[in-house]
PDB file of C-alpha atoms and ligand atoms in Angstrom:
ATOM      1  CA  MET A   1      -2.109 -47.215   5.310  1.00 66.00           C
ATOM      2  CA  PRO A   2      -4.391 -46.045   8.509  1.00 79.00           C
ATOM      3  CA  ASP A   3      -8.177 -46.220   8.129  1.00 94.00           C
ATOM      4  CA  LYS A   4      -9.303 -42.183   7.594  1.00 98.00           C
ATOM      5  CA  PRO A   5      -9.548 -40.613  10.310  1.00 98.00           C
ATOM      6  CA  VAL A   6     -13.422 -40.078  11.996  1.00 98.00           C
ATOM      7  CA  VAL A   7     -15.272 -36.529  11.972  1.00 98.00           C
ATOM      8  CA  VAL A   8     -18.232 -36.456  13.784  1.00 98.00           C
ATOM      9  CA  VAL A   9     -20.181 -33.475  12.214  1.00 98.00           C
ATOM     10  CA  GLY A  10     -21.925 -31.292  14.272  1.00 98.00           C
ATOM     11  CA  ARG A  11     -25.094 -30.092  11.520  1.00 98.00           C
ATOM     12  CA  LYS A  12     -25.382 -30.400   7.427  1.00 98.00           C
ATOM     13  CA  LEU A  13     -23.709 -28.903   5.446  1.00 98.00           C
ATOM     14  CA  PRO A  14     -23.343 -27.653   2.453  1.00 98.00           C
ATOM     15  CA  ALA A  15     -23.304 -30.974  -0.593  1.00 98.00           C
ATOM     16  CA  ALA A  16     -19.640 -30.508  -1.632  1.00 98.00           C
ATOM     17  CA  VAL A  17     -18.548 -29.710   1.678  1.00 98.00           C
ATOM     18  CA  GLU A  18     -19.850 -33.842   2.889  1.00 98.00           C
ATOM     19  CA  ALA A  19     -18.492 -34.659  -0.991  1.00 98.00           C
ATOM     20  CA  ARG A  20     -14.976 -33.035   0.483  1.00 98.00           C
ATOM     21  CA  LEU A  21     -15.687 -34.808   4.088  1.00 98.00           C
ATOM     22  CA  LYS A  22     -16.680 -37.987   2.625  1.00 98.00           C
ATOM     23  CA  ARG A  23     -13.801 -37.545   0.484  1.00 98.00           C
ATOM     24  CA  ASP A  24     -10.977 -37.803   2.761  1.00 98.00           C
ATOM     25  CA  TYR A  25     -12.624 -38.844   6.517  1.00 98.00           C
ATOM     26  CA  ARG A  26     -15.178 -40.967   7.960  1.00 98.00           C
ATOM     27  CA  PRO A  27     -18.179 -38.947   9.218  1.00 98.00           C
ATOM     28  CA  LYS A  28     -20.541 -38.686  11.018  1.00 98.00           C
ATOM     29  CA  PHE A  29     -23.352 -37.112   9.679  1.00 98.00           C
ATOM     30  CA  ASN A  30     -26.605 -34.874  10.587  1.00 98.00           C
ATOM     31  CA  PRO A  31     -28.603 -35.498   7.686  1.00 97.00           C
ATOM     32  CA  GLU A  32     -31.692 -34.213   9.680  1.00 97.00           C
ATOM     33  CA  ASP A  33     -30.348 -30.952  10.350  1.00 98.00           C
ATOM     34  CA  ARG A  34     -31.041 -31.678  14.460  1.00 96.00           C
ATOM     35  CA  VAL A  35     -29.098 -30.029  16.964  1.00 97.00           C
ATOM     36  CA  TYR A  36     -28.042 -32.702  19.416  1.00 97.00           C
ATOM     37  CA  GLY A  37     -28.547 -32.429  23.039  1.00 96.00           C
ATOM     38  CA  THR A  38     -25.112 -32.645  25.216  1.00 97.00           C
ATOM     39  CA  ASP A  39     -26.126 -36.521  25.644  1.00 97.00           C
ATOM     40  CA  LYS A  40     -26.331 -36.887  21.900  1.00 98.00           C
ATOM     41  CA  LEU A  41     -23.257 -35.328  20.310  1.00 98.00           C
ATOM     42  CA  LEU A  42     -20.847 -37.240  23.010  1.00 98.00           C
ATOM     43  CA  ALA A  43     -22.131 -40.936  22.428  1.00 98.00           C
ATOM     44  CA  LEU A  44     -21.831 -39.743  18.287  1.00 98.00           C
ATOM     45  CA  CYS A  45     -17.650 -38.646  19.876  1.00 98.00           C
ATOM     46  CA  GLU A  46     -17.274 -42.367  20.480  1.00 98.00           C
ATOM     47  CA  GLY A  47     -14.071 -43.882  18.297  1.00 98.00           C
ATOM     48  CA  ALA A  48     -14.127 -40.190  16.788  1.00 98.00           C
ATOM     49  CA  ASP A  49     -11.116 -38.513  16.007  1.00 98.00           C
ATOM     50  CA  ALA A  50     -12.764 -35.106  15.768  1.00 98.00           C
ATOM     51  CA  LEU A  51     -16.008 -32.676  15.933  1.00 98.00           C
ATOM     52  CA  MET A  52     -16.939 -30.327  13.072  1.00 98.00           C
ATOM     53  CA  PRO A  53     -19.157 -28.528  15.416  1.00 98.00           C
ATOM     54  CA  CYS A  54     -21.175 -25.102  14.538  1.00 98.00           C
ATOM     55  CA  HIS A  55     -21.736 -21.802  16.986  1.00 98.00           C
ATOM     56  CA  THR A  56     -24.844 -23.999  17.544  1.00 97.00           C
ATOM     57  CA  GLU A  57     -23.346 -26.967  19.430  1.00 98.00           C
ATOM     58  CA  HIS A  58     -22.486 -25.722  22.443  1.00 97.00           C
ATOM     59  CA  LEU A  59     -19.629 -26.806  24.488  1.00 98.00           C
ATOM     60  CA  PRO A  60     -18.203 -25.893  27.984  1.00 98.00           C
ATOM     61  CA  ALA A  61     -16.323 -27.057  30.206  1.00 98.00           C
ATOM     62  CA  GLY A  62     -18.076 -29.692  31.599  1.00 98.00           C
ATOM     63  CA  VAL A  63     -19.071 -31.142  27.655  1.00 98.00           C
ATOM     64  CA  ILE A  64     -15.043 -30.783  27.276  1.00 98.00           C
ATOM     65  CA  ALA A  65     -14.022 -32.957  30.156  1.00 98.00           C
ATOM     66  CA  ARG A  66     -16.144 -35.561  28.576  1.00 98.00           C
ATOM     67  CA  LEU A  67     -15.522 -35.803  24.997  1.00 98.00           C
ATOM     68  CA  PRO A  68     -13.932 -39.209  24.672  1.00 98.00           C
ATOM     69  CA  ASP A  69      -9.459 -38.830  24.351  1.00 98.00           C
ATOM     70  CA  SER A  70     -10.134 -39.933  21.179  1.00 98.00           C
ATOM     71  CA  VAL A  71     -11.161 -36.905  19.869  1.00 98.00           C
ATOM     72  CA  LYS A  72      -7.685 -34.523  19.210  1.00 98.00           C
ATOM     73  CA  ILE A  73      -8.978 -31.674  17.225  1.00 98.00           C
ATOM     74  CA  ILE A  74     -12.355 -29.197  17.139  1.00 99.00           C
ATOM     75  CA  ALA A  75     -12.422 -28.056  13.587  1.00 99.00           C
ATOM     76  CA  ASN A  76     -15.011 -24.789  13.886  1.00 99.00           C
ATOM     77  CA  TYR A  77     -17.506 -24.076  11.008  1.00 98.00           C
ATOM     78  CA  SER A  78     -17.681 -21.147  12.182  1.00 98.00           C
ATOM     79  CA  VAL A  79     -15.762 -18.321  13.372  1.00 98.00           C
ATOM     80  CA  GLY A  80     -16.886 -17.280  16.148  1.00 98.00           C
ATOM     81  CA  VAL A  81     -15.436 -19.639  19.130  1.00 98.00           C
ATOM     82  CA  ASP A  82     -17.973 -18.132  22.240  1.00 98.00           C
ATOM     83  CA  HIS A  83     -19.810 -21.652  22.136  1.00 98.00           C
ATOM     84  CA  VAL A  84     -16.482 -23.806  22.791  1.00 98.00           C
ATOM     85  CA  ASP A  85     -14.585 -23.426  26.542  1.00 98.00           C
ATOM     86  CA  LEU A  86     -10.606 -22.853  25.456  1.00 98.00           C
ATOM     87  CA  ALA A  87      -8.719 -23.211  28.119  1.00 98.00           C
ATOM     88  CA  ALA A  88     -11.010 -26.272  28.558  1.00 98.00           C
ATOM     89  CA  ALA A  89      -9.210 -27.583  25.693  1.00 98.00           C
ATOM     90  CA  LYS A  90      -6.319 -26.589  25.864  1.00 98.00           C
ATOM     91  CA  GLY A  91      -5.870 -28.207  29.228  1.00 98.00           C
ATOM     92  CA  ARG A  92      -7.219 -31.429  27.446  1.00 98.00           C
ATOM     93  CA  GLY A  93      -4.684 -31.363  24.777  1.00 98.00           C
ATOM     94  CA  ILE A  94      -6.964 -30.697  22.020  1.00 98.00           C
ATOM     95  CA  ALA A  95      -6.556 -28.722  19.467  1.00 98.00           C
ATOM     96  CA  VAL A  96      -9.425 -26.062  18.541  1.00 99.00           C
ATOM     97  CA  THR A  97      -9.620 -24.499  14.763  1.00 99.00           C
ATOM     98  CA  ASN A  98     -11.495 -21.401  13.853  1.00 98.00           C
ATOM     99  CA  THR A  99     -13.357 -20.174  10.264  1.00 98.00           C
ATOM    100  CA  PRO A 100     -12.058 -16.259   9.466  1.00 98.00           C
ATOM    101  CA  ASP A 101     -11.984 -14.470   6.366  1.00 98.00           C
ATOM    102  CA  VAL A 102     -13.952 -16.425   4.022  1.00 98.00           C
ATOM    103  CA  LEU A 103     -16.221 -14.354   6.047  1.00 98.00           C
ATOM    104  CA  SER A 104     -15.993 -11.290   6.469  1.00 98.00           C
ATOM    105  CA  ASP A 105     -17.453  -9.850   3.268  1.00 98.00           C
ATOM    106  CA  ALA A 106     -21.027 -11.449   3.669  1.00 99.00           C
ATOM    107  CA  THR A 107     -21.242 -10.628   7.079  1.00 98.00           C
ATOM    108  CA  ALA A 108     -20.272  -6.382   6.191  1.00 98.00           C
ATOM    109  CA  GLU A 109     -23.469  -7.108   3.602  1.00 99.00           C
ATOM    110  CA  ILE A 110     -25.193  -8.113   6.086  1.00 99.00           C
ATOM    111  CA  ALA A 111     -23.847  -5.035   8.414  1.00 99.00           C
ATOM    112  CA  MET A 112     -25.280  -3.039   5.601  1.00 99.00           C
ATOM    113  CA  LEU A 113     -28.391  -4.295   5.742  1.00 99.00           C
ATOM    114  CA  CYS A 114     -28.681  -3.407   9.164  1.00 99.00           C
ATOM    115  CA  MET A 115     -28.110  -0.276   8.762  1.00 99.00           C
ATOM    116  CA  LEU A 116     -30.263   0.414   6.187  1.00 99.00           C
ATOM    117  CA  GLY A 117     -32.849  -1.852   7.166  1.00 98.00           C
ATOM    118  CA  ALA A 118     -33.044   0.112  11.122  1.00 99.00           C
ATOM    119  CA  ALA A 119     -32.074   3.453   9.698  1.00 98.00           C
ATOM    120  CA  ARG A 120     -34.936   3.292   6.384  1.00 98.00           C
ATOM    121  CA  ARG A 121     -37.359   1.512   8.552  1.00 98.00           C
ATOM    122  CA  ALA A 122     -37.581  -1.227   6.648  1.00 98.00           C
ATOM    123  CA  GLY A 123     -39.462  -4.160   8.788  1.00 98.00           C
ATOM    124  CA  GLU A 124     -42.422  -1.525   9.662  1.00 97.00           C
ATOM    125  CA  GLY A 125     -42.568  -1.007   5.319  1.00 98.00           C
ATOM    126  CA  GLU A 126     -42.374  -4.370   4.248  1.00 98.00           C
ATOM    127  CA  ARG A 127     -45.050  -5.183   6.890  1.00 97.00           C
ATOM    128  CA  LEU A 128     -46.738  -2.102   6.652  1.00 97.00           C
ATOM    129  CA  VAL A 129     -47.108  -3.728   2.852  1.00 98.00           C
ATOM    130  CA  ARG A 130     -47.409  -8.011   3.271  1.00 98.00           C
ATOM    131  CA  ALA A 131     -50.852  -6.640   5.646  1.00 98.00           C
ATOM    132  CA  GLY A 132     -51.962  -5.278   3.346  1.00 98.00           C
ATOM    133  CA  GLU A 133     -52.257  -1.163   5.088  1.00 98.00           C
ATOM    134  CA  TRP A 134     -50.333   0.583   2.549  1.00 98.00           C
ATOM    135  CA  LYS A 135     -52.965   3.007   2.118  1.00 96.00           C
ATOM    136  CA  SER A 136     -51.175   6.268   0.952  1.00 97.00           C
ATOM    137  CA  TRP A 137     -48.402   8.571   0.396  1.00 97.00           C
ATOM    138  CA  SER A 138     -47.012  12.039   2.221  1.00 97.00           C
ATOM    139  CA  PRO A 139     -43.984  13.757   2.842  1.00 98.00           C
ATOM    140  CA  ALA A 140     -44.679  12.711   6.621  1.00 97.00           C
ATOM    141  CA  PHE A 141     -44.916   8.928   5.811  1.00 98.00           C
ATOM    142  CA  MET A 142     -42.020   6.416   7.033  1.00 97.00           C
ATOM    143  CA  VAL A 143     -39.970   8.833   7.475  1.00 98.00           C
ATOM    144  CA  GLY A 144     -36.141   7.390   8.594  1.00 98.00           C
ATOM    145  CA  THR A 145     -32.673   8.594   9.130  1.00 98.00           C
ATOM    146  CA  GLN A 146     -30.644   9.032   5.879  1.00 98.00           C
ATOM    147  CA  ILE A 147     -26.797   7.451   6.154  1.00 98.00           C
ATOM    148  CA  THR A 148     -25.313   9.327   3.712  1.00 98.00           C
ATOM    149  CA  GLY A 149     -22.191  10.897   4.795  1.00 98.00           C
ATOM    150  CA  LYS A 150     -23.000   9.979   8.876  1.00 98.00           C
ATOM    151  CA  ARG A 151     -20.165   9.537  10.925  1.00 99.00           C
ATOM    152  CA  PHE A 152     -19.795   5.411  11.616  1.00 99.00           C
ATOM    153  CA  GLY A 153     -18.151   3.532  14.406  1.00 99.00           C
ATOM    154  CA  VAL A 154     -16.819   0.263  15.520  1.00 98.00           C
ATOM    155  CA  ILE A 155     -16.287  -1.575  17.870  1.00 98.00           C
ATOM    156  CA  GLY A 156     -13.205  -3.971  17.231  1.00 97.00           C
ATOM    157  CA  MET A 157     -11.523  -2.901  13.798  1.00 98.00           C
ATOM    158  CA  GLY A 158     -10.080  -6.968  12.750  1.00 97.00           C
ATOM    159  CA  ARG A 159     -11.454  -8.585   9.810  1.00 97.00           C
ATOM    160  CA  VAL A 160     -15.243  -7.971   9.848  1.00 98.00           C
ATOM    161  CA  GLY A 161     -14.884  -4.432  11.191  1.00 98.00           C
ATOM    162  CA  GLN A 162     -12.163  -3.925   8.322  1.00 98.00           C
ATOM    163  CA  VAL A 163     -14.427  -4.880   5.239  1.00 98.00           C
ATOM    164  CA  THR A 164     -17.440  -3.182   6.853  1.00 98.00           C
ATOM    165  CA  ALA A 165     -16.100   0.168   7.569  1.00 98.00           C
ATOM    166  CA  ARG A 166     -15.094  -0.134   3.367  1.00 98.00           C
ATOM    167  CA  ARG A 167     -18.622  -0.740   2.980  1.00 98.00           C
ATOM    168  CA  ALA A 168     -19.891   2.750   5.062  1.00 98.00           C
ATOM    169  CA  ARG A 169     -16.784   4.635   3.254  1.00 98.00           C
ATOM    170  CA  GLY A 170     -19.207   3.458   0.101  1.00 98.00           C
ATOM    171  CA  PHE A 171     -21.955   6.066   2.057  1.00 98.00           C
ATOM    172  CA  ASP A 172     -19.309   8.698   2.135  1.00 98.00           C
ATOM    173  CA  MET A 173     -19.454   8.603   5.796  1.00 98.00           C
ATOM    174  CA  GLU A 174     -16.955   9.080   8.381  1.00 98.00           C
ATOM    175  CA  ILE A 175     -14.928   5.978  10.231  1.00 98.00           C
ATOM    176  CA  HIS A 176     -14.625   5.617  13.729  1.00 98.00           C
ATOM    177  CA  TYR A 177     -13.420   3.046  15.693  1.00 98.00           C
ATOM    178  CA  THR A 178     -11.229   1.736  18.545  1.00 98.00           C
ATOM    179  CA  LYS A 179      -9.491  -1.725  18.827  1.00 97.00           C
ATOM    180  CA  ARG A 180      -6.608  -3.392  21.497  1.00 94.00           C
ATOM    181  CA  ASN A 181      -4.478  -2.619  18.866  1.00 95.00           C
ATOM    182  CA  ARG A 182      -4.471   0.298  16.305  1.00 98.00           C
ATOM    183  CA  LEU A 183      -4.142   0.000  13.072  1.00 98.00           C
ATOM    184  CA  ASP A 184      -1.649   0.394  11.636  1.00 97.00           C
ATOM    185  CA  PRO A 185      -2.183   4.015   8.829  1.00 96.00           C
ATOM    186  CA  ALA A 186      -3.203   2.153   5.662  1.00 95.00           C
ATOM    187  CA  GLN A 187      -5.152  -0.194   7.232  1.00 95.00           C
ATOM    188  CA  GLU A 188      -6.845   2.587   8.471  1.00 96.00           C
ATOM    189  CA  ALA A 189      -6.743   3.993   6.182  1.00 96.00           C
ATOM    190  CA  GLY A 190      -8.448   7.241   7.459  1.00 97.00           C
ATOM    191  CA  ALA A 191     -10.500   5.908  10.464  1.00 98.00           C
ATOM    192  CA  ILE A 192     -10.206   7.703  13.369  1.00 98.00           C
ATOM    193  CA  TYR A 193      -9.371   5.813  16.058  1.00 98.00           C
ATOM    194  CA  HIS A 194     -10.401   6.228  19.750  1.00 98.00           C
ATOM    195  CA  GLU A 195      -8.432   4.597  22.497  1.00 98.00           C
ATOM    196  CA  THR A 196     -11.421   3.399  24.567  1.00 98.00           C
ATOM    197  CA  VAL A 197     -15.477   3.000  23.861  1.00 98.00           C
ATOM    198  CA  GLU A 198     -16.721   5.631  26.024  1.00 98.00           C
ATOM    199  CA  ASP A 199     -14.459   7.836  23.822  1.00 98.00           C
ATOM    200  CA  LEU A 200     -15.774   6.423  20.976  1.00 98.00           C
ATOM    201  CA  LEU A 201     -19.334   6.411  21.560  1.00 99.00           C
ATOM    202  CA  PRO A 202     -20.424  10.242  21.266  1.00 98.00           C
ATOM    203  CA  HIS A 203     -19.202  10.117  17.360  1.00 98.00           C
ATOM    204  CA  CYS A 204     -21.587   7.126  16.094  1.00 99.00           C
ATOM    205  CA  ASP A 205     -24.685   8.096  14.352  1.00 98.00           C
ATOM    206  CA  ILE A 206     -24.066   4.750  13.331  1.00 99.00           C
ATOM    207  CA  LEU A 207     -22.107   2.585  15.772  1.00 99.00           C
ATOM    208  CA  SER A 208     -21.960  -1.437  14.651  1.00 99.00           C
ATOM    209  CA  LEU A 209     -20.309  -4.139  16.125  1.00 98.00           C
ATOM    210  CA  HIS A 210     -17.415  -7.131  15.655  1.00 98.00           C
ATOM    211  CA  CYS A 211     -15.750  -7.726  18.611  1.00 98.00           C
ATOM    212  CA  PRO A 212     -16.053 -11.702  19.749  1.00 97.00           C
ATOM    213  CA  ALA A 213     -17.862 -12.782  22.705  1.00 98.00           C
ATOM    214  CA  THR A 214     -15.678 -13.592  25.400  1.00 97.00           C
ATOM    215  CA  PRO A 215     -16.187 -12.690  28.951  1.00 96.00           C
ATOM    216  CA  GLN A 216     -14.896  -9.488  29.212  1.00 96.00           C
ATOM    217  CA  THR A 217     -17.298  -8.329  26.107  1.00 98.00           C
ATOM    218  CA  VAL A 218     -20.447  -9.558  28.124  1.00 98.00           C
ATOM    219  CA  ASN A 219     -22.758  -7.014  28.231  1.00 98.00           C
ATOM    220  CA  LEU A 220     -20.067  -4.403  26.666  1.00 98.00           C
ATOM    221  CA  LEU A 221     -23.160  -1.976  25.662  1.00 98.00           C
ATOM    222  CA  ASN A 222     -24.865  -1.196  28.817  1.00 98.00           C
ATOM    223  CA  ALA A 223     -27.238   1.528  29.722  1.00 98.00           C
ATOM    224  CA  GLU A 224     -24.393   3.678  30.933  1.00 98.00           C
ATOM    225  CA  ARG A 225     -22.512   3.193  27.494  1.00 98.00           C
ATOM    226  CA  LEU A 226     -25.762   3.166  24.997  1.00 98.00           C
ATOM    227  CA  ALA A 227     -26.563   6.956  26.681  1.00 98.00           C
ATOM    228  CA  LEU A 228     -22.948   8.476  25.308  1.00 98.00           C
ATOM    229  CA  LEU A 229     -24.275   7.588  22.038  1.00 98.00           C
ATOM    230  CA  PRO A 230     -25.959  10.846  20.340  1.00 98.00           C
ATOM    231  CA  PRO A 231     -29.884  10.863  20.782  1.00 98.00           C
ATOM    232  CA  GLY A 232     -31.715   9.317  17.678  1.00 98.00           C
ATOM    233  CA  ALA A 233     -28.100   6.470  17.381  1.00 98.00           C
ATOM    234  CA  ILE A 234     -28.355   3.223  15.106  1.00 99.00           C
ATOM    235  CA  LEU A 235     -27.039   0.268  16.650  1.00 99.00           C
ATOM    236  CA  VAL A 236     -26.249  -2.358  14.561  1.00 99.00           C
ATOM    237  CA  ASN A 237     -25.119  -6.257  15.405  1.00 99.00           C
ATOM    238  CA  THR A 238     -24.138  -8.875  13.610  1.00 98.00           C
ATOM    239  CA  ALA A 239     -21.232 -10.547  16.152  1.00 98.00           C
ATOM    240  CA  ARG A 240     -23.097 -12.281  18.506  1.00 98.00           C
ATOM    241  CA  GLY A 241     -25.908 -11.150  20.702  1.00 98.00           C
ATOM    242  CA  ALA A 242     -23.522 -11.483  24.461  1.00 98.00           C
ATOM    243  CA  ILE A 243     -22.626  -8.009  23.660  1.00 98.00           C
ATOM    244  CA  VAL A 244     -25.898  -6.301  24.568  1.00 98.00           C
ATOM    245  CA  ASP A 245     -27.405  -6.027  27.203  1.00 98.00           C
ATOM    246  CA  GLU A 246     -30.329  -6.756  25.563  1.00 98.00           C
ATOM    247  CA  ALA A 247     -33.165  -4.587  28.823  1.00 98.00           C
ATOM    248  CA  ALA A 248     -30.907  -1.343  27.851  1.00 98.00           C
ATOM    249  CA  LEU A 249     -31.069  -1.952  24.357  1.00 99.00           C
ATOM    250  CA  MET A 250     -35.144  -2.209  24.627  1.00 98.00           C
ATOM    251  CA  ALA A 251     -35.251   1.249  26.787  1.00 98.00           C
ATOM    252  CA  ALA A 252     -33.103   3.184  24.892  1.00 98.00           C
ATOM    253  CA  LEU A 253     -35.366   2.109  21.553  1.00 98.00           C
ATOM    254  CA  ARG A 254     -38.276   2.289  23.701  1.00 98.00           C
ATOM    255  CA  SER A 255     -38.286   6.768  24.484  1.00 98.00           C
ATOM    256  CA  GLY A 256     -35.969   6.991  21.085  1.00 97.00           C
ATOM    257  CA  GLN A 257     -32.478   7.632  23.122  1.00 98.00           C
ATOM    258  CA  LEU A 258     -31.087   5.776  20.231  1.00 98.00           C
ATOM    259  CA  ALA A 259     -33.915   5.578  16.880  1.00 98.00           C
ATOM    260  CA  ALA A 260     -33.275   1.943  15.830  1.00 98.00           C
ATOM    261  CA  ALA A 261     -31.057  -1.160  15.290  1.00 99.00           C
ATOM    262  CA  GLY A 262     -30.709  -3.553  13.139  1.00 99.00           C
ATOM    263  CA  LEU A 263     -29.705  -7.577  14.524  1.00 99.00           C
ATOM    264  CA  ASP A 264     -28.797 -10.307  13.123  1.00 99.00           C
ATOM    265  CA  VAL A 265     -27.884 -12.051  16.546  1.00 98.00           C
ATOM    266  CA  TYR A 266     -29.577 -12.056  20.390  1.00 98.00           C
ATOM    267  CA  LYS A 267     -28.783 -13.789  22.882  1.00 98.00           C
ATOM    268  CA  GLY A 268     -30.112 -17.210  23.377  1.00 96.00           C
ATOM    269  CA  GLU A 269     -30.857 -17.422  20.118  1.00 97.00           C
ATOM    270  CA  PRO A 270     -32.867 -18.382  17.972  1.00 97.00           C
ATOM    271  CA  HIS A 271     -35.424 -18.132  21.271  1.00 97.00           C
ATOM    272  CA  ILE A 272     -35.483 -13.877  21.267  1.00 97.00           C
ATOM    273  CA  ASP A 273     -37.037 -12.259  24.184  1.00 98.00           C
ATOM    274  CA  PRO A 274     -40.198 -11.811  22.844  1.00 98.00           C
ATOM    275  CA  ALA A 275     -40.644  -8.315  23.759  1.00 98.00           C
ATOM    276  CA  PHE A 276     -38.462  -7.326  20.765  1.00 98.00           C
ATOM    277  CA  PHE A 277     -41.182  -8.779  19.065  1.00 98.00           C
ATOM    278  CA  GLU A 278     -43.461  -5.601  20.229  1.00 98.00           C
ATOM    279  CA  ILE A 279     -40.719  -2.566  19.723  1.00 98.00           C
ATOM    280  CA  GLU A 280     -40.523  -1.393  16.119  1.00 97.00           C
ATOM    281  CA  ASN A 281     -37.694   0.330  15.986  1.00 98.00           C
ATOM    282  CA  VAL A 282     -36.194  -2.499  15.755  1.00 98.00           C
ATOM    283  CA  PHE A 283     -35.076  -4.492  12.241  1.00 98.00           C
ATOM    284  CA  LEU A 284     -34.554  -8.509  12.867  1.00 98.00           C
ATOM    285  CA  LEU A 285     -32.506 -10.842  10.852  1.00 98.00           C
ATOM    286  CA  PRO A 286     -32.311 -14.410  12.119  1.00 98.00           C
ATOM    287  CA  HIS A 287     -28.021 -15.009  12.040  1.00 98.00           C
ATOM    288  CA  ILE A 288     -27.635 -14.768   8.838  1.00 98.00           C
ATOM    289  CA  GLY A 289     -24.164 -13.135   8.677  1.00 98.00           C
ATOM    290  CA  SER A 290     -22.788 -16.065   6.383  1.00 98.00           C
ATOM    291  CA  ALA A 291     -25.435 -17.167   4.821  1.00 98.00           C
ATOM    292  CA  THR A 292     -25.123 -17.164   1.305  1.00 98.00           C
ATOM    293  CA  ALA A 293     -23.947 -20.638  -0.471  1.00 98.00           C
ATOM    294  CA  GLN A 294     -20.318 -19.242  -1.706  1.00 98.00           C
ATOM    295  CA  THR A 295     -19.571 -18.407   1.646  1.00 98.00           C
ATOM    296  CA  ARG A 296     -20.275 -21.535   3.644  1.00 98.00           C
ATOM    297  CA  ASP A 297     -18.771 -23.239   1.341  1.00 98.00           C
ATOM    298  CA  ALA A 298     -15.888 -21.620   2.019  1.00 99.00           C
ATOM    299  CA  MET A 299     -16.428 -22.124   5.462  1.00 99.00           C
ATOM    300  CA  GLY A 300     -16.369 -25.308   4.913  1.00 98.00           C
ATOM    301  CA  TYR A 301     -13.428 -26.243   3.657  1.00 98.00           C
ATOM    302  CA  ARG A 302     -11.174 -23.498   5.855  1.00 98.00           C
ATOM    303  CA  ALA A 303     -12.021 -26.071   8.914  1.00 99.00           C
ATOM    304  CA  LEU A 304     -11.836 -29.146   6.446  1.00 98.00           C
ATOM    305  CA  ASP A 305      -8.090 -28.219   5.525  1.00 98.00           C
ATOM    306  CA  ASN A 306      -7.594 -27.030   9.171  1.00 98.00           C
ATOM    307  CA  LEU A 307      -8.650 -30.672   9.554  1.00 98.00           C
ATOM    308  CA  ASP A 308      -6.144 -32.097   6.927  1.00 98.00           C
ATOM    309  CA  ALA A 309      -3.624 -29.860   7.800  1.00 98.00           C
ATOM    310  CA  PHE A 310      -3.957 -31.505  11.778  1.00 98.00           C
ATOM    311  CA  PHE A 311      -3.386 -34.795  10.446  1.00 98.00           C
ATOM    312  CA  ALA A 312      -1.015 -34.833   8.603  1.00 98.00           C
ATOM    313  CA  GLY A 313       0.874 -33.692  11.412  1.00 98.00           C
ATOM    314  CA  ARG A 314       0.915 -29.374   9.958  1.00 98.00           C
ATOM    315  CA  ALA A 315       0.019 -26.816  12.218  1.00 98.00           C
ATOM    316  CA  PRO A 316      -3.711 -26.168  11.169  1.00 98.00           C
ATOM    317  CA  ARG A 317      -3.782 -21.995   9.795  1.00 98.00           C
ATOM    318  CA  ASP A 318      -6.362 -21.719  12.125  1.00 98.00           C
ATOM    319  CA  ARG A 319      -5.318 -22.735  15.808  1.00 98.00           C
ATOM    320  CA  VAL A 320      -7.474 -20.937  18.322  1.00 98.00           C
ATOM    321  CA  ALA A 321      -6.838 -23.538  21.192  1.00 98.00           C
TER     322      ALA A 321
HETATM  323  C1  LIG B 401     -19.642 -17.507  13.097  1.00 91.03           C
HETATM  324  O1  LIG B 401     -19.119 -18.699  11.886  1.00 91.03           O
HETATM  325  O2  LIG B 401     -19.277 -17.225  13.935  1.00 91.03           O
HETATM  326  C2  LIG B 401     -20.798 -17.417  12.389  1.00 91.03           C
HETATM  327  O3  LIG B 401     -22.054 -16.305  13.202  1.00 91.03           O
HETATM  328  C3  LIG B 401     -21.299 -18.548  12.155  1.00 91.03           C
HETATM  329  O4  LIG B 401     -21.636 -19.347  13.554  1.00 91.03           O
END
């Protein structure tokens, strides 16, 4: 019987996922949960058959080129694959998989939290209470934006976008969206389709981003497009920081053109532009869209299912390259 494949595991994973890895593979775990530098990661990959990274392990073309020939698959523990140069992997014949579907509910929950946190000034309120600076109640105190019945716009109506839209319907919101290919009427469930981002934006009291970060979507939401939103709109980003021009976003928040923003993702995270900390009307979370025990287990099982299929000679369900 051949030796079990060696899998380099990028970060510390949930106990149940690590147990399955240990049962079926020869894993190289990261018990201290360090973010490996490129040289360390490449050294660990010597003689390995597979790599299971998170989005915190960056695999641009230059790193893919240096992976040992033994590595045949990159089974991501993430749905987003913007940290991997897919063309470079394909060029070297390395399979790449991701973990779609299993984190849609958890991420949609965080999108709702970002929407409500921004609209109802939750960050400001929490800071005030914790600092012991809450002095009184008055009709003018902490007045925010009511979201019930407002228009909820989605850029990228894929799996997470559709679940988020469903949750927004619970607030009687009218759903607007844009997507490369229009959904069929059953999936649309009454949502109003706009052919372009520019067509969509004037219809969004709340705009929620759910498209992947690709060369085409980097800085998609720039100053010109932000200006197309109705005055006092709210931005929610649980997708990727790269999609938003952060300087333009900060300018729109400072001028009041945007009432608020709720962000779970940032350019260069976890090293957030400190200018955000000076802006009161932005609600900030630390990339926790998929952070529930249930979802983190499910992501691991999905990544393992992909590895199992690959090493059994079958097509992995979630192959993206
Ligand atoms: C994902 O899976 O892409 C989440 O952002 C966490 O990495």
